[in-house]
PDB file of C-alpha atoms and ligand atoms in Angstrom:
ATOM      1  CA  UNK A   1       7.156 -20.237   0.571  1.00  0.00           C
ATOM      2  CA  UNK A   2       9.126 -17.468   2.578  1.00  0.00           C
ATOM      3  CA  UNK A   3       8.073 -16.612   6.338  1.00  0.00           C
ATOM      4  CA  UNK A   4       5.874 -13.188   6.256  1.00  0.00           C
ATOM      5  CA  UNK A   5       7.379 -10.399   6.978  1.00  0.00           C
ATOM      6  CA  UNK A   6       4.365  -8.011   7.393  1.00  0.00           C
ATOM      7  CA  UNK A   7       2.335 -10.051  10.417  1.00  0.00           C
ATOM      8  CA  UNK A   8      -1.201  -9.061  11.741  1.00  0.00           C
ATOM      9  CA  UNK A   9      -2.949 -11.438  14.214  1.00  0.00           C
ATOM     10  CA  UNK A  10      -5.947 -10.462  15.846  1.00  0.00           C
ATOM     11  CA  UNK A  11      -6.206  -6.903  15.031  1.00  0.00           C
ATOM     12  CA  UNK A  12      -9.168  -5.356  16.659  1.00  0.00           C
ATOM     13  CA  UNK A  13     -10.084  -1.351  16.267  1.00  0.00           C
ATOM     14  CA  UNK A  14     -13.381   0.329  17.757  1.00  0.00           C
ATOM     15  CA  UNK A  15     -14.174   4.315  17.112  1.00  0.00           C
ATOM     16  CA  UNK A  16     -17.165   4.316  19.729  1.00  0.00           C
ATOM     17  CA  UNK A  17     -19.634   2.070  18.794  1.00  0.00           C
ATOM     18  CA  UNK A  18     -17.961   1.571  15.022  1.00  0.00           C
ATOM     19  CA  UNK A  19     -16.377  -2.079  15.589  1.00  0.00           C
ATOM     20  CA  UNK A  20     -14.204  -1.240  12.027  1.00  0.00           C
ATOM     21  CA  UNK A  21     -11.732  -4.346  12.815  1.00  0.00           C
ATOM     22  CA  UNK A  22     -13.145  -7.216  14.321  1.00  0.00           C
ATOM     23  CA  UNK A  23     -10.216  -9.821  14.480  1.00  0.00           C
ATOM     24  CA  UNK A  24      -8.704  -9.431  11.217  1.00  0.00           C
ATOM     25  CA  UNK A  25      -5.246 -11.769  10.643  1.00  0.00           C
ATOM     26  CA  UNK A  26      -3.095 -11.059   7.128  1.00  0.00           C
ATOM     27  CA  UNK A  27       0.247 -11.723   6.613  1.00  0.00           C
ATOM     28  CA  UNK A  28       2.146 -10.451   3.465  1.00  0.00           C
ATOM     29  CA  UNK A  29       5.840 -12.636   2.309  1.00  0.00           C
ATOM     30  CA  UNK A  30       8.476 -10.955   0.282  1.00  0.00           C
ATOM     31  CA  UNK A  31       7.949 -10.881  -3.130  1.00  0.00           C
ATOM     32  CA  UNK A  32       4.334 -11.290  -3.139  1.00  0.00           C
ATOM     33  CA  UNK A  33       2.050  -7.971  -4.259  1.00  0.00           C
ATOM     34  CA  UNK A  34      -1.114  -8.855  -1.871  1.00  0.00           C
ATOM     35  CA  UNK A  35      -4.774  -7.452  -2.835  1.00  0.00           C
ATOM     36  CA  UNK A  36      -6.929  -6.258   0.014  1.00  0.00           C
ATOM     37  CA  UNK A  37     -10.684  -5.846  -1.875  1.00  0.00           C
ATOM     38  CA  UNK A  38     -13.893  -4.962   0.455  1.00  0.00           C
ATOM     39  CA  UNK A  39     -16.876  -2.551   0.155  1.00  0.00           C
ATOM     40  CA  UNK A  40     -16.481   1.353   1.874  1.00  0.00           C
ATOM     41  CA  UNK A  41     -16.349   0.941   5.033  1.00  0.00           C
ATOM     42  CA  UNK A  42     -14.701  -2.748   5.618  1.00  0.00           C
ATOM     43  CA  UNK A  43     -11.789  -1.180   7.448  1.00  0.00           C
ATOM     44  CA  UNK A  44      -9.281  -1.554   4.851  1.00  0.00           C
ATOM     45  CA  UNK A  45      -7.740   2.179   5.270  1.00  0.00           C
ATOM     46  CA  UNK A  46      -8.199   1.400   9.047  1.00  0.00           C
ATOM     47  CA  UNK A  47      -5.665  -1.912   8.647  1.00  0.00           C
ATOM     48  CA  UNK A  48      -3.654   0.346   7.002  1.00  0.00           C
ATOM     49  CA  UNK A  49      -3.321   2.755  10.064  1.00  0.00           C
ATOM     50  CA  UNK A  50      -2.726  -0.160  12.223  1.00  0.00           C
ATOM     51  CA  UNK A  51      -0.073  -1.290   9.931  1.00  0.00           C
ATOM     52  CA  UNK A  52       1.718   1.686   9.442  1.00  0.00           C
ATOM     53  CA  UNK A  53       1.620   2.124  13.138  1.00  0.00           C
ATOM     54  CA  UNK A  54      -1.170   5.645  12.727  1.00  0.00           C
ATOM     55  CA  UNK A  55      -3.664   3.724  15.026  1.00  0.00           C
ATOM     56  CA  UNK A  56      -2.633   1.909  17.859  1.00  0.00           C
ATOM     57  CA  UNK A  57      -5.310  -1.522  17.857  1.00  0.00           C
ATOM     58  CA  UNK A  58      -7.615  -1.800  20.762  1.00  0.00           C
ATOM     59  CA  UNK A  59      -6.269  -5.726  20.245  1.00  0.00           C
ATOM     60  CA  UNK A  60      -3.891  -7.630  18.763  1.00  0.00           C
ATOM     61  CA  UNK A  61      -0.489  -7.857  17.532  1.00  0.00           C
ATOM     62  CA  UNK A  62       1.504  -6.426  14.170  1.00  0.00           C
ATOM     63  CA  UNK A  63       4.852  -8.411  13.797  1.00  0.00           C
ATOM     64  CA  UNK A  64       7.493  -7.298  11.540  1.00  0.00           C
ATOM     65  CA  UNK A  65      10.377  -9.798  10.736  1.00  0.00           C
ATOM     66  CA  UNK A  66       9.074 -11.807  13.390  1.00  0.00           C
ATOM     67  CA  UNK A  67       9.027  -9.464  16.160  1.00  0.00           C
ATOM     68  CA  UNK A  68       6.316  -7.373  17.809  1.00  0.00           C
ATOM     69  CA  UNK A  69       5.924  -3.610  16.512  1.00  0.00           C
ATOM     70  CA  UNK A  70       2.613  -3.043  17.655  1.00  0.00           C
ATOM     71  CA  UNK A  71       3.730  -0.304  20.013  1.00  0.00           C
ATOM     72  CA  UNK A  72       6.371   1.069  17.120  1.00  0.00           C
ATOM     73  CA  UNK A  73       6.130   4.654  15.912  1.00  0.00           C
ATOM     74  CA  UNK A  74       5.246   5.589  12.262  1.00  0.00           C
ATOM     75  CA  UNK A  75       8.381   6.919  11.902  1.00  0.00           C
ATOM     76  CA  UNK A  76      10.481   3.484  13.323  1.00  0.00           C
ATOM     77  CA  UNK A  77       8.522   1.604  10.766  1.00  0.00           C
ATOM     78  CA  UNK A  78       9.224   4.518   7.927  1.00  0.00           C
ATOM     79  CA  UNK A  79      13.100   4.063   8.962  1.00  0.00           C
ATOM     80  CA  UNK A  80      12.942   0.466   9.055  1.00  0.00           C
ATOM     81  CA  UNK A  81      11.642  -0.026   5.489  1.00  0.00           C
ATOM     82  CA  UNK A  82       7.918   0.105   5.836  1.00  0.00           C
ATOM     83  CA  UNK A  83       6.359   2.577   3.136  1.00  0.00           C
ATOM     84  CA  UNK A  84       2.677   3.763   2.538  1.00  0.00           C
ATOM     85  CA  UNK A  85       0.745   5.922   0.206  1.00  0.00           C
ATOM     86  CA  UNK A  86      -2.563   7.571   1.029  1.00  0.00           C
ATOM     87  CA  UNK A  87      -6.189   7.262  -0.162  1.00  0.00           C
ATOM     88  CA  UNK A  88      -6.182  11.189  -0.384  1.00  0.00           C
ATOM     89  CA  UNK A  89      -2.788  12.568  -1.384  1.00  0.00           C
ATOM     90  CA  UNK A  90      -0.253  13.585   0.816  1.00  0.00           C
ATOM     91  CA  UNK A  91       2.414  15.001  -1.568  1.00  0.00           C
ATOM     92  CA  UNK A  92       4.289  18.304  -0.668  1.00  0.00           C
ATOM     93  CA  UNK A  93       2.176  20.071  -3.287  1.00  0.00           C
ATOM     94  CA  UNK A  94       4.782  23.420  -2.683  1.00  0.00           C
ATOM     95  CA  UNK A  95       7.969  21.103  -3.708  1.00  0.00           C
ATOM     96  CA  UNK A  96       9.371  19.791  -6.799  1.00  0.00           C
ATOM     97  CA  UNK A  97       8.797  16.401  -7.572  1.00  0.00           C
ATOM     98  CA  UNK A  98      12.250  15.296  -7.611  1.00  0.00           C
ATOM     99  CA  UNK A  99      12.301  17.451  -4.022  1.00  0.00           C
ATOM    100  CA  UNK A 100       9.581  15.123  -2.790  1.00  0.00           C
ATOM    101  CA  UNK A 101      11.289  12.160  -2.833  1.00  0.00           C
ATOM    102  CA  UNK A 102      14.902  13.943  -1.591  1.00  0.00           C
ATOM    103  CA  UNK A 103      12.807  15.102   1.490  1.00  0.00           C
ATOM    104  CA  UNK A 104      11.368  11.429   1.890  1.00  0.00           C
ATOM    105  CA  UNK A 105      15.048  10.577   2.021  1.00  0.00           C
ATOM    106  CA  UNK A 106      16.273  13.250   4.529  1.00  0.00           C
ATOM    107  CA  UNK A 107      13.662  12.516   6.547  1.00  0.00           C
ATOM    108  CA  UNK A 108      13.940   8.833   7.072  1.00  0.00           C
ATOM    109  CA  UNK A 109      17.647   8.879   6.713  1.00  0.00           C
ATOM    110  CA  UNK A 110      18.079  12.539   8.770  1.00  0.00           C
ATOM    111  CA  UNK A 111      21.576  13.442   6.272  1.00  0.00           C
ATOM    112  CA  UNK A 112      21.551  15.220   2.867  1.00  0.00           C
ATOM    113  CA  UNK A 113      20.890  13.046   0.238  1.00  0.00           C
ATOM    114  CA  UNK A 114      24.079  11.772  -1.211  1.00  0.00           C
ATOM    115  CA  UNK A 115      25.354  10.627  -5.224  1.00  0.00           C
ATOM    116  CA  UNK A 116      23.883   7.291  -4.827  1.00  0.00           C
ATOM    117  CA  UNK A 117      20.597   8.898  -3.559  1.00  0.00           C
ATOM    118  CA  UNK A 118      20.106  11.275  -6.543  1.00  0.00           C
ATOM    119  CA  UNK A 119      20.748   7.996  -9.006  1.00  0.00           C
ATOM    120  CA  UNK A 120      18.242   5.708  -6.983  1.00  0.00           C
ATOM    121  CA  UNK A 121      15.880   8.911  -7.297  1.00  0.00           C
ATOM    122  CA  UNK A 122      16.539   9.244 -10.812  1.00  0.00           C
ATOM    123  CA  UNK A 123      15.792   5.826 -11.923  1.00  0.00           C
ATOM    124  CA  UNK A 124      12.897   5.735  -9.601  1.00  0.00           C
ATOM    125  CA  UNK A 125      11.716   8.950 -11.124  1.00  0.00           C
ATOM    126  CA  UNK A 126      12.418   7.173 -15.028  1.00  0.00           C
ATOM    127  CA  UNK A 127      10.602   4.107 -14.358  1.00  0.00           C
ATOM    128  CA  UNK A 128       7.253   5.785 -13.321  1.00  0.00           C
ATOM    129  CA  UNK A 129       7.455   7.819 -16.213  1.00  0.00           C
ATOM    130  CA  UNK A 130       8.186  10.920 -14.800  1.00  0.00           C
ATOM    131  CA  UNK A 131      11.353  12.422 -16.110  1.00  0.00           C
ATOM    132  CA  UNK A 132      10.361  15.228 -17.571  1.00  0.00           C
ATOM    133  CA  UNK A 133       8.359  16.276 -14.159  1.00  0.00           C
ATOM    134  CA  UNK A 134      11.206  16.383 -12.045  1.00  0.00           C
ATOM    135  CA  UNK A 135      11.146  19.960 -12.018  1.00  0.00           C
ATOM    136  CA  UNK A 136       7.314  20.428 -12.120  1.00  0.00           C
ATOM    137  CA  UNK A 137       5.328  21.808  -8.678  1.00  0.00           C
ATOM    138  CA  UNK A 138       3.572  18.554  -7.183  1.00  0.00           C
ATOM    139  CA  UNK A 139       0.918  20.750  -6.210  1.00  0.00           C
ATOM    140  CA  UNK A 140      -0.045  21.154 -10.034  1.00  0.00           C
ATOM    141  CA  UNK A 141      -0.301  17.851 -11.612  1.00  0.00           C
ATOM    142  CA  UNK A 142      -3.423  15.907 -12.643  1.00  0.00           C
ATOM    143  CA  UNK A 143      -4.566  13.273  -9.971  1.00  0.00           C
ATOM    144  CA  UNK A 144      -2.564  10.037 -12.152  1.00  0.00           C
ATOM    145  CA  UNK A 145       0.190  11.866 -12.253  1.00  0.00           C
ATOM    146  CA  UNK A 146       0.261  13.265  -8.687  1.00  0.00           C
ATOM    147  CA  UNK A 147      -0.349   9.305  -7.975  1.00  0.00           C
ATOM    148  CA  UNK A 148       3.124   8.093  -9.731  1.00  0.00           C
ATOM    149  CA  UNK A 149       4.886  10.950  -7.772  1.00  0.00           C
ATOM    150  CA  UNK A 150       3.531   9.406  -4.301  1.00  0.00           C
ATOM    151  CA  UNK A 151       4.547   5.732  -5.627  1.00  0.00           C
ATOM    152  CA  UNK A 152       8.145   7.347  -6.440  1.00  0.00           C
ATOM    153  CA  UNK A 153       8.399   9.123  -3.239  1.00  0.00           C
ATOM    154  CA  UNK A 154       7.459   5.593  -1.205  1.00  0.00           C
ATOM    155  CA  UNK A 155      10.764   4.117  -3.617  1.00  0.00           C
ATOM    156  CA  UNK A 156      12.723   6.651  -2.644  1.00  0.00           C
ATOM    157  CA  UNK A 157      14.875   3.972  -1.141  1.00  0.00           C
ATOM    158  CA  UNK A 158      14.122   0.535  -1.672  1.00  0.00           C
ATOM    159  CA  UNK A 159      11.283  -0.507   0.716  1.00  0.00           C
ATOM    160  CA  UNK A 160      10.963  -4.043   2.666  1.00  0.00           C
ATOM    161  CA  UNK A 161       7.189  -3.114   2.703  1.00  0.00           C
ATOM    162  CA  UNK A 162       4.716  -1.501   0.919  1.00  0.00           C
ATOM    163  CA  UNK A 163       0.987  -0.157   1.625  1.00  0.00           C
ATOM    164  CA  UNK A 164      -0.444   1.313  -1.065  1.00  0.00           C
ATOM    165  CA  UNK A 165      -3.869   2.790  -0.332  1.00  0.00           C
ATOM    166  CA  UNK A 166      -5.938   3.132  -3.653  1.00  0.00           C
ATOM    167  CA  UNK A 167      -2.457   4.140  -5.757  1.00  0.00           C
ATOM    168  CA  UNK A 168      -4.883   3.433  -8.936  1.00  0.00           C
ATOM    169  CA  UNK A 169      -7.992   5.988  -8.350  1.00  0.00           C
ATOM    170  CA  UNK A 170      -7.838   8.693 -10.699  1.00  0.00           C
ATOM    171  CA  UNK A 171      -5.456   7.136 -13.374  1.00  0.00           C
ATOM    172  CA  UNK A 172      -5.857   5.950 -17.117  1.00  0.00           C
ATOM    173  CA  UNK A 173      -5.562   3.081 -18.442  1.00  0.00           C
ATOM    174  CA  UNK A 174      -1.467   4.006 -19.546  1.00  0.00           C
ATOM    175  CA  UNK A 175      -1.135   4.669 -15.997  1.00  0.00           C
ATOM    176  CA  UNK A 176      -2.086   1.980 -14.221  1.00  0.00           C
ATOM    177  CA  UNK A 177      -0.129  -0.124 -16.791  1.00  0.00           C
ATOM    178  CA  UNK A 178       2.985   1.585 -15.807  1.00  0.00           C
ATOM    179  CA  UNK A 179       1.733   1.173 -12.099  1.00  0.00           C
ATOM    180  CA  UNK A 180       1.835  -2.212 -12.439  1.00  0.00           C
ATOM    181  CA  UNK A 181       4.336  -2.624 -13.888  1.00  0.00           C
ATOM    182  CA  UNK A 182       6.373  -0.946 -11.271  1.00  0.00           C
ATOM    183  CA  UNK A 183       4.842  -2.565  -8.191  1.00  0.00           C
ATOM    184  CA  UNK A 184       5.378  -5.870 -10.076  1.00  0.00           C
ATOM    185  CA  UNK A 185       9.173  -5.109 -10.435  1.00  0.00           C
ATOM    186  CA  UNK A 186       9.576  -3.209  -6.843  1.00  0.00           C
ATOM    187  CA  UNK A 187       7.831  -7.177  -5.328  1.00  0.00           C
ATOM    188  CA  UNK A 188       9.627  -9.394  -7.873  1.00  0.00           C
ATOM    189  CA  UNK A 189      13.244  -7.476  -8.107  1.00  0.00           C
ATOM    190  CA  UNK A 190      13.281  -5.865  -4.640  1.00  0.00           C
ATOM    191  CA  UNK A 191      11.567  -8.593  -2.680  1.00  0.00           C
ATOM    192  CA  UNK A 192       9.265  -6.151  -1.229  1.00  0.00           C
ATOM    193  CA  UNK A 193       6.436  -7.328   0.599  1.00  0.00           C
ATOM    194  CA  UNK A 194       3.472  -5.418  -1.089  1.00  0.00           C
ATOM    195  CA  UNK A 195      -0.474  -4.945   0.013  1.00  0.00           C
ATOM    196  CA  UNK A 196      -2.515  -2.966  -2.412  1.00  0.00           C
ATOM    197  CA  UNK A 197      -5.835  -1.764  -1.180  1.00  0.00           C
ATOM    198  CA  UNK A 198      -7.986  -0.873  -5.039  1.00  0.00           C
ATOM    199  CA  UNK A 199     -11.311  -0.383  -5.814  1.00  0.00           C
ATOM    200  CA  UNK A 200     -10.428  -1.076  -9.289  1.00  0.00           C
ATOM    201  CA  UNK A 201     -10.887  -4.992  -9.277  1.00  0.00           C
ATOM    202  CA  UNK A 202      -9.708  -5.877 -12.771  1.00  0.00           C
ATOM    203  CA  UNK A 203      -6.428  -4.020 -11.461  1.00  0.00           C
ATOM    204  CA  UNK A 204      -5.910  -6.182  -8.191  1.00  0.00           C
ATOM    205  CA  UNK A 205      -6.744  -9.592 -10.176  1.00  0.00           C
ATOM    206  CA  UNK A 206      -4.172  -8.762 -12.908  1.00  0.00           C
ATOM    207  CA  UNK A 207      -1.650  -7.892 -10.274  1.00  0.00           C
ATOM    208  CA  UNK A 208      -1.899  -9.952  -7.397  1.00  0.00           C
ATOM    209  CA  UNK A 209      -1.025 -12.923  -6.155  1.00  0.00           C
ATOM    210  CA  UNK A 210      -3.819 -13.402  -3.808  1.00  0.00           C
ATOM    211  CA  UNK A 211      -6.024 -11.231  -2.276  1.00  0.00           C
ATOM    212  CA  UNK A 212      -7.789 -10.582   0.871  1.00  0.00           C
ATOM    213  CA  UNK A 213     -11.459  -9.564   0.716  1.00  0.00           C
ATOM    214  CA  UNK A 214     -12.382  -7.508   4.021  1.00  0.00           C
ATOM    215  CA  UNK A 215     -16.250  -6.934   4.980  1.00  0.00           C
ATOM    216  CA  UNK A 216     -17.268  -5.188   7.771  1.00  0.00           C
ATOM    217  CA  UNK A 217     -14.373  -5.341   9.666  1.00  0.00           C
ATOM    218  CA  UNK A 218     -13.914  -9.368   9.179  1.00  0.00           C
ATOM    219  CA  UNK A 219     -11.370 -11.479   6.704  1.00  0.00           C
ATOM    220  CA  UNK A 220     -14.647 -12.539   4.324  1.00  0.00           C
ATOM    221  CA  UNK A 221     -12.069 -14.634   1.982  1.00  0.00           C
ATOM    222  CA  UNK A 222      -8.998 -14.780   1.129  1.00  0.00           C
ATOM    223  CA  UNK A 223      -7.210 -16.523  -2.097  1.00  0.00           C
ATOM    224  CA  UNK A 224      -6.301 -16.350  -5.339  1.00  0.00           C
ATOM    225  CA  UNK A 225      -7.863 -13.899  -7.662  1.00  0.00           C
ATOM    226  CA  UNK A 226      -9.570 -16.835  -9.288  1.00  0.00           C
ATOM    227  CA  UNK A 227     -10.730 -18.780  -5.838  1.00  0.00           C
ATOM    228  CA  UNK A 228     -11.866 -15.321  -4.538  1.00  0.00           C
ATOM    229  CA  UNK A 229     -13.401 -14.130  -7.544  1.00  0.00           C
ATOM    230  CA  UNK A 230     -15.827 -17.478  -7.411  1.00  0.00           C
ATOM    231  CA  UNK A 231     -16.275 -17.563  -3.863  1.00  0.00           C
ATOM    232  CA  UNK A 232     -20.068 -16.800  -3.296  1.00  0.00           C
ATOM    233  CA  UNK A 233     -20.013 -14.960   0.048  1.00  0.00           C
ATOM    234  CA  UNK A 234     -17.719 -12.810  -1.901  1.00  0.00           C
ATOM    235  CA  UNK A 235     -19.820 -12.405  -4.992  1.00  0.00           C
ATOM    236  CA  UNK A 236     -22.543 -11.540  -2.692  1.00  0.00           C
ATOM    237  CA  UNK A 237     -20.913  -8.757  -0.521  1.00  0.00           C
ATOM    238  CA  UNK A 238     -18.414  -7.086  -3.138  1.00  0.00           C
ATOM    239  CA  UNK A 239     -18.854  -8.288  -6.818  1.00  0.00           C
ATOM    240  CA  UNK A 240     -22.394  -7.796  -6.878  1.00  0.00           C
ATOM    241  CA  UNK A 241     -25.043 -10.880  -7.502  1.00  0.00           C
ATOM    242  CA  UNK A 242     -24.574 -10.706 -11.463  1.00  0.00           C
ATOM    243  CA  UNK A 243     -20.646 -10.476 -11.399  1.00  0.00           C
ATOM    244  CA  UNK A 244     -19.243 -12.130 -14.636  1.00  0.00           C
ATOM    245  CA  UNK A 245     -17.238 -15.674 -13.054  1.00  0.00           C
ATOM    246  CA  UNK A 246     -14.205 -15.079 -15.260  1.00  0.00           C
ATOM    247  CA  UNK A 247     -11.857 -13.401 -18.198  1.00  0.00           C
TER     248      UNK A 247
HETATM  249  N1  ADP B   1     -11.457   8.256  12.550  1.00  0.00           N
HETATM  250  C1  ADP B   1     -12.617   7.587  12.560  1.00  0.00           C
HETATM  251  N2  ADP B   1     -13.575   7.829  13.471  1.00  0.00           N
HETATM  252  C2  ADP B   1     -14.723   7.152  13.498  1.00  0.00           C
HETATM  253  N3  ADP B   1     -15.041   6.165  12.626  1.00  0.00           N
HETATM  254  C3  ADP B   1     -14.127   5.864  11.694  1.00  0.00           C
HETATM  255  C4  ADP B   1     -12.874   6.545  11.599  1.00  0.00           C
HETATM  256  N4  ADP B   1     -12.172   6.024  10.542  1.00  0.00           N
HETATM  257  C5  ADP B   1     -12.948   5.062  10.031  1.00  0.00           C
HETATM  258  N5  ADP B   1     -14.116   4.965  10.707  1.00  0.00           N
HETATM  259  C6  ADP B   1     -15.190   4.004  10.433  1.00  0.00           C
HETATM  260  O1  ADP B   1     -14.594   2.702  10.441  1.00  0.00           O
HETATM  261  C7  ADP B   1     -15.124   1.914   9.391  1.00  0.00           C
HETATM  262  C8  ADP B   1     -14.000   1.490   8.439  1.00  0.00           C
HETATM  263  O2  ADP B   1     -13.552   2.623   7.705  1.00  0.00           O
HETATM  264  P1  ADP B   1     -12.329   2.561   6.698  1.00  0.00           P
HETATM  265  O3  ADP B   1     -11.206   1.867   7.354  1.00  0.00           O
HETATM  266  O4  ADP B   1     -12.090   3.955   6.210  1.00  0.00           O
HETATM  267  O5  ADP B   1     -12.931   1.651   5.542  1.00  0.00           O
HETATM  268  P2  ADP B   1     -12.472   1.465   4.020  1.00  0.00           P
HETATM  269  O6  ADP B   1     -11.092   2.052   3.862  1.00  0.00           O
HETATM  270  O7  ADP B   1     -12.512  -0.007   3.807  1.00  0.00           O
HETATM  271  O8  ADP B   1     -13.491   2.177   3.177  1.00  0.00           O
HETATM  272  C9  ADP B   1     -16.216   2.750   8.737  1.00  0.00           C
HETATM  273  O9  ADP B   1     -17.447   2.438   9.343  1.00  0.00           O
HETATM  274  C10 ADP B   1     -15.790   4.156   9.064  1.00  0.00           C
HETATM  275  O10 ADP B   1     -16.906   5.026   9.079  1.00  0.00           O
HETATM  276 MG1   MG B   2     -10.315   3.481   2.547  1.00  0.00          MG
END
């Protein structure tokens, strides 16, 4: 198995008396599309902050390709590959969608987008379905929709990481096929190291790996979807008591 790329040891966060991270060690490899599952509250949008380098941890350490980026700006991880989407939306509802991911681009990459950015946008834009939207105000699409155009934006350029923070609330069932399927090909094809935070359960066990399960600011288990899915403490916190065991 390949070294992680995406390395949190330790990882404590307090807001006043609110102990949301309490020690919490994940690592994410290349390739792999990671699940991180956990009740309101267990601190995964929290990790995410940390990880994305929004909230500076109280302790611990965030190691990126083996070296330490805990004190590393949002913006050095953006520039460096590291991508996340947001549990509320944070598209530039006044722009295009096809501007949205040219001003990702400009932004990370501080030139004009060139030829070989307009393709990689193009096919980016195709495979999440959204062709005929390029032209459409990202302020005025239904929440699945608006949820593709955040995914596309994060592919802009091929990412070494991605977060994605709920990318399935708000979608049908076509949708989150296609969001699969793209996350699938961005790990397998890209060798992007993926965590996907998703309330949607059945979602994160057809398309991860393994998974994480936070609870109250602690790593309750961590596995496969089947070893996590039949893991008691988990059933008990998350699944609920009368959670079918399998299919
Ligand atoms: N900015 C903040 N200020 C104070 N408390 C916060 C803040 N953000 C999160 N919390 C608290 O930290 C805990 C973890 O929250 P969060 O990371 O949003 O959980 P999750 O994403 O798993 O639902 C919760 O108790 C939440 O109320
Ligand atoms: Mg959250």
């Amino acid at each position: 198995m390949s070294a992680p790329l995406l390395h949190a040891s330790g990882i404590d966060v307090r807001f006043g008396g609110v102990h949301a991270l309490r020690g919490v060690t994940l690592a994410v490899r290349p390739g792999e599309v990671c699940g991180l599952i956990g009740p309101n509250g267990a601190g995964k949008t929290t990790l995410f902050d940390v990880l994305s380098g929004m909230r500076r941890p109280d302790a611990g350490t965030v190691a990126y390709d083996g070296a330490d980026i805990t004190r590393r700006s949002p913006v050095w991880r953006a520039r460096h590959g590291m991508r996340r989407t947001f549990q509320r939306q944070q598209l530039f509802g006044q722009l295009t969608v096809a501007d949205n991911l040219v001003v990702a681009r400009d932004w990370r990459g501080g030139t004009r987008a060139g030829a070989r950015h307009r393709e990689r946008a193009a096919a980016v834009l195709h495979d999440c379905g959204l062709d005929a939207l390029g032209g459409a105000y990202a302020g005025g699409l239904p929440v699945g929709q608006a949820r593709m155009v955040e995914l596309a934006r994060a592919l802009a350029d091929p990412p070494r990481v991605l977060l994605l923070d709920e990318p399935a609330s708000g979608t049908t069932a076509d949708e989150r096929r296609r969001l699969a399927a793209v996350i699938r090909r961005t790990a397998e094809e890209e060798d992007c190291a993926v965590l996907l935070v998703e309330h949607n359960v059945a979602f994160v066990m057809e398309l991860c790996s393994r998974v994480v399960v936070l609870d109250l600011g602690r790593v309750l288990a961590e596995g496969t979807p089947r070893e996590v899915r039949a893991d008691p403490a988990v059933r008990e916190a998350y699944l609920g008591a009368g959670a079918p065991r399998e299919g």
